[in-house]
mmCIF file with all atom_site columns, C-alpha atoms in Angstrom:
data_model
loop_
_atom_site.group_PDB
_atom_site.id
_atom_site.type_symbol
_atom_site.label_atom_id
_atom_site.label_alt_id
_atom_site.label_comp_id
_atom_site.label_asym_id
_atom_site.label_entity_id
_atom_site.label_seq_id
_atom_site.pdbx_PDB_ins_code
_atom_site.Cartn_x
_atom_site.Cartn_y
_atom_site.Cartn_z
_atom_site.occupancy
_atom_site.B_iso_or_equiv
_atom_site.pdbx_formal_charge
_atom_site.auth_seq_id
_atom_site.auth_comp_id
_atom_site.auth_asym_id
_atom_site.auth_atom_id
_atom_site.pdbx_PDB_model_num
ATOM 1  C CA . UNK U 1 1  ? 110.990 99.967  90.239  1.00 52.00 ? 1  UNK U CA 1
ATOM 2  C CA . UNK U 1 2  ? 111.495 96.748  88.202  1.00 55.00 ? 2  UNK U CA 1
ATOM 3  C CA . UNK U 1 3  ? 115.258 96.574  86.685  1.00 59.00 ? 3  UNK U CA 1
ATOM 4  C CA . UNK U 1 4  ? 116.821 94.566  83.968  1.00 66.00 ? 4  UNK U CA 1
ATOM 5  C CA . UNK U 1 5  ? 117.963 91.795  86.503  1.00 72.00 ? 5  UNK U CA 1
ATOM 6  C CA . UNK U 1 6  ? 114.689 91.321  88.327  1.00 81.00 ? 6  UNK U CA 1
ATOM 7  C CA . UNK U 1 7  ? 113.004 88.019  87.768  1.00 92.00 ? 7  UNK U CA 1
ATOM 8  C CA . UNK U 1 8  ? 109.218 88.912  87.106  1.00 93.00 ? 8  UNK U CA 1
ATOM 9  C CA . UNK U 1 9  ? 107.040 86.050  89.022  1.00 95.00 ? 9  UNK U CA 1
ATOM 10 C CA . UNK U 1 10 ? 102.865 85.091  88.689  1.00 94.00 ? 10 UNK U CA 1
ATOM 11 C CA . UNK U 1 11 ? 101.728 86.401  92.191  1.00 95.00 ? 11 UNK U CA 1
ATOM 12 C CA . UNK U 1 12 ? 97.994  85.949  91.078  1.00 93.00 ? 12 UNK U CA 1
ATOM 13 C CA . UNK U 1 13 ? 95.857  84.062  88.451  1.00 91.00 ? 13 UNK U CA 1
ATOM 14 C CA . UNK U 1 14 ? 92.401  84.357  87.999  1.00 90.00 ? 14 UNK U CA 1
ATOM 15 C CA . UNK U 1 15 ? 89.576  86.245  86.157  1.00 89.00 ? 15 UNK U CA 1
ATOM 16 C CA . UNK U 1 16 ? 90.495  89.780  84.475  1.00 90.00 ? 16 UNK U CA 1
ATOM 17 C CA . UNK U 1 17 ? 88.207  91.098  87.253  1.00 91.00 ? 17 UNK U CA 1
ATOM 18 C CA . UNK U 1 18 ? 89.945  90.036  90.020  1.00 92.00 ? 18 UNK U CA 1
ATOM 19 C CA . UNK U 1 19 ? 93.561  90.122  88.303  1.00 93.00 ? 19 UNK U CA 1
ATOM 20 C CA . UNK U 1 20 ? 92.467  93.713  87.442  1.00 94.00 ? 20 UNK U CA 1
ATOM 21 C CA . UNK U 1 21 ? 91.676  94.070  92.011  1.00 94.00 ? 21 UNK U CA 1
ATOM 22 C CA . UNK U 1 22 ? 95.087  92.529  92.744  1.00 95.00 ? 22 UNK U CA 1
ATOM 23 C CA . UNK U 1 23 ? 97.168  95.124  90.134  1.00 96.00 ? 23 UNK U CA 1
ATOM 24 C CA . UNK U 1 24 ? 95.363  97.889  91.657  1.00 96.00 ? 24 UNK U CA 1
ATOM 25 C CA . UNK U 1 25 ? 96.185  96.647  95.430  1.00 95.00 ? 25 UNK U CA 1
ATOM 26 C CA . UNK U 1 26 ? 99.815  96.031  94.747  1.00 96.00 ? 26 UNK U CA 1
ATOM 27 C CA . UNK U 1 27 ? 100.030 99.354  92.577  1.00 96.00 ? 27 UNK U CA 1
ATOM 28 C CA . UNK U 1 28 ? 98.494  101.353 95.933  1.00 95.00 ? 28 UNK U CA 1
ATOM 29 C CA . UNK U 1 29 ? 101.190 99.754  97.692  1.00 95.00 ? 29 UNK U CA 1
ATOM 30 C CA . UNK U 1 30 ? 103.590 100.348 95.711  1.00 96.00 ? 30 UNK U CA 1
ATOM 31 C CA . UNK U 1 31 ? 104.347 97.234  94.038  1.00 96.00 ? 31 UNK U CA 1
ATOM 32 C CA . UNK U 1 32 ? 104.861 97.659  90.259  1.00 96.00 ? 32 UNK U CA 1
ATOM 33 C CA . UNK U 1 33 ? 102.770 94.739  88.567  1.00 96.00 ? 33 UNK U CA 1
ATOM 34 C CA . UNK U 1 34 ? 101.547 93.778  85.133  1.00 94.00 ? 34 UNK U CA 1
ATOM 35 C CA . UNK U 1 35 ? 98.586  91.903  84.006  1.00 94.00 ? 35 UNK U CA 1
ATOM 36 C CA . UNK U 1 36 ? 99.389  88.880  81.237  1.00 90.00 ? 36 UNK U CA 1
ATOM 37 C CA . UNK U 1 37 ? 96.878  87.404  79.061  1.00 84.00 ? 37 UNK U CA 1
ATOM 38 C CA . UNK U 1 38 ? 94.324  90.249  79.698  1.00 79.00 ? 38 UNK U CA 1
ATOM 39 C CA . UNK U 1 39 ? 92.552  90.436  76.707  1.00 75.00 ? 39 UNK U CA 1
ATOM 40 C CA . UNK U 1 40 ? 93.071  86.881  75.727  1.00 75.00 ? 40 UNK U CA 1
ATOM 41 C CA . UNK U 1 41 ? 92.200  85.449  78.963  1.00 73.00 ? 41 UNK U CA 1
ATOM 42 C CA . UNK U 1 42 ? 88.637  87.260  78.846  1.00 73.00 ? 42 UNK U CA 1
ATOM 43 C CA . UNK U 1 43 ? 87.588  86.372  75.313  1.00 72.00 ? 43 UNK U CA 1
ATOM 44 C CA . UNK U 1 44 ? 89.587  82.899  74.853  1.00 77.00 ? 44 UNK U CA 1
ATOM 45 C CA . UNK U 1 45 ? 90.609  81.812  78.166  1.00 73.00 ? 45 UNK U CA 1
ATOM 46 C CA . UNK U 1 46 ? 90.691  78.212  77.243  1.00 74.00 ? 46 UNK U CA 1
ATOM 47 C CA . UNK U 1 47 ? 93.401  79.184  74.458  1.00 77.00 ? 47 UNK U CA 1
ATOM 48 C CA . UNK U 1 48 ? 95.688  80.522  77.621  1.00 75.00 ? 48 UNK U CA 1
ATOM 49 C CA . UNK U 1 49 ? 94.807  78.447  80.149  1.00 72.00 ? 49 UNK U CA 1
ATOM 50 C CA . UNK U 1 50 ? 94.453  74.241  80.302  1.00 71.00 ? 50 UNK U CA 1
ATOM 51 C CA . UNK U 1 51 ? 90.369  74.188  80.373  1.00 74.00 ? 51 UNK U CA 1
ATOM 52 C CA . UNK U 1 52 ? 90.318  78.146  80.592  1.00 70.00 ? 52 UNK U CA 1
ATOM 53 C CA . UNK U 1 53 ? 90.759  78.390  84.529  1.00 77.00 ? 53 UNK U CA 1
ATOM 54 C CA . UNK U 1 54 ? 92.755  81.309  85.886  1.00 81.00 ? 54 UNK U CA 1
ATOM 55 C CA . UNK U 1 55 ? 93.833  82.699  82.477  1.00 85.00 ? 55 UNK U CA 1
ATOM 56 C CA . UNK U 1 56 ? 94.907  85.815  83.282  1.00 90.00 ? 56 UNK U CA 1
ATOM 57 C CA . UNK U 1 57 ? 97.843  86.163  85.361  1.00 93.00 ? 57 UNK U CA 1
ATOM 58 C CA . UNK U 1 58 ? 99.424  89.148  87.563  1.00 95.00 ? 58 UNK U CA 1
ATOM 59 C CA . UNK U 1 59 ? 103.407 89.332  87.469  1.00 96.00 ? 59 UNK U CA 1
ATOM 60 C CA . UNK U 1 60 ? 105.673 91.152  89.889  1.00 96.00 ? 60 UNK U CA 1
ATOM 61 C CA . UNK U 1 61 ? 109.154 91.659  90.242  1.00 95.00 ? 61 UNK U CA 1
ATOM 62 C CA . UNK U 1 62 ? 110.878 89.053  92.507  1.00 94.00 ? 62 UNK U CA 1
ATOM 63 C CA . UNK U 1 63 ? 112.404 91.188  94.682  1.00 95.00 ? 63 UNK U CA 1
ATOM 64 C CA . UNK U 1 64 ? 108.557 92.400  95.919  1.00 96.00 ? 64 UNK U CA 1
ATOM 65 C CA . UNK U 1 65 ? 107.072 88.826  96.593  1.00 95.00 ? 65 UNK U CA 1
ATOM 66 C CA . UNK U 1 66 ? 106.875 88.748  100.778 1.00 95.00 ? 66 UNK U CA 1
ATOM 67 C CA . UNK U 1 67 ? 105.045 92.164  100.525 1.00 95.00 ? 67 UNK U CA 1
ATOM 68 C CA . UNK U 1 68 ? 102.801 91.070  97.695  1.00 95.00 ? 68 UNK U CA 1
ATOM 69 C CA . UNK U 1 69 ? 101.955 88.254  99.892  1.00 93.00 ? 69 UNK U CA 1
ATOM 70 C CA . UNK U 1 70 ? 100.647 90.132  102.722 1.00 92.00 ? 70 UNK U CA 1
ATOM 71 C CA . UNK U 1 71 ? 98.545  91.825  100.930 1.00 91.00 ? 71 UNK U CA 1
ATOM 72 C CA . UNK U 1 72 ? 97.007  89.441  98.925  1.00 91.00 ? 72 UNK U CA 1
ATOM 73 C CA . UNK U 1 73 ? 96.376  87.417  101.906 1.00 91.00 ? 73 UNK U CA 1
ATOM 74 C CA . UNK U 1 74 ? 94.136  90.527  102.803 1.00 84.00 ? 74 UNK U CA 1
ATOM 75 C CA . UNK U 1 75 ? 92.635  90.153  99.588  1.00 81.00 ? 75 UNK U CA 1
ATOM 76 C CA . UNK U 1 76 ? 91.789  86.165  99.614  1.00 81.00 ? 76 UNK U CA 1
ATOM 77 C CA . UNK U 1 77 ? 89.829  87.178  102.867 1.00 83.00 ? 77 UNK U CA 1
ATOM 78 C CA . UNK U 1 78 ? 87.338  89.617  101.592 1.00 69.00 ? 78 UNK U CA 1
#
């Protein structure tokens, strides 16, 4: 569980599709994640993002990073 002193931290950017995969991975794992830019990402993603690539972003709490890793290393290898 996230706390007041945890840094959040982008462990994923990409389309809402795939940022939308990676929550539900981490969230499995239990990994507490949130997706920024959702809605803005998938109807104005150039207004988020320089040129619109990788607008919408999945943050995590610092203190989960070397986990997230591991399994989105699973995830890059589909």
């Amino acid at each position: 569980m996230a706390t007041n002193n945890d840094t959040m931290m982008q462990v994923y950017a990409g389309s809402f599709n795939d940022a939308s995969q990676v929550q539900f991975l981490l969230e499995n794992e239990g990994i507490e994640s949130f997706i920024e830019n959702g809605l803005m990402g998938t109807i104005a993603p150039w207004q988020v993002s320089a040129g619109g690539v990788a607008p919408v972003k999945v943050m995590i709490s610092d203190k989960d990073m070397e986990k997230a890793i591991v399994i989105l290393k699973k995830f890059q290898n589909q």
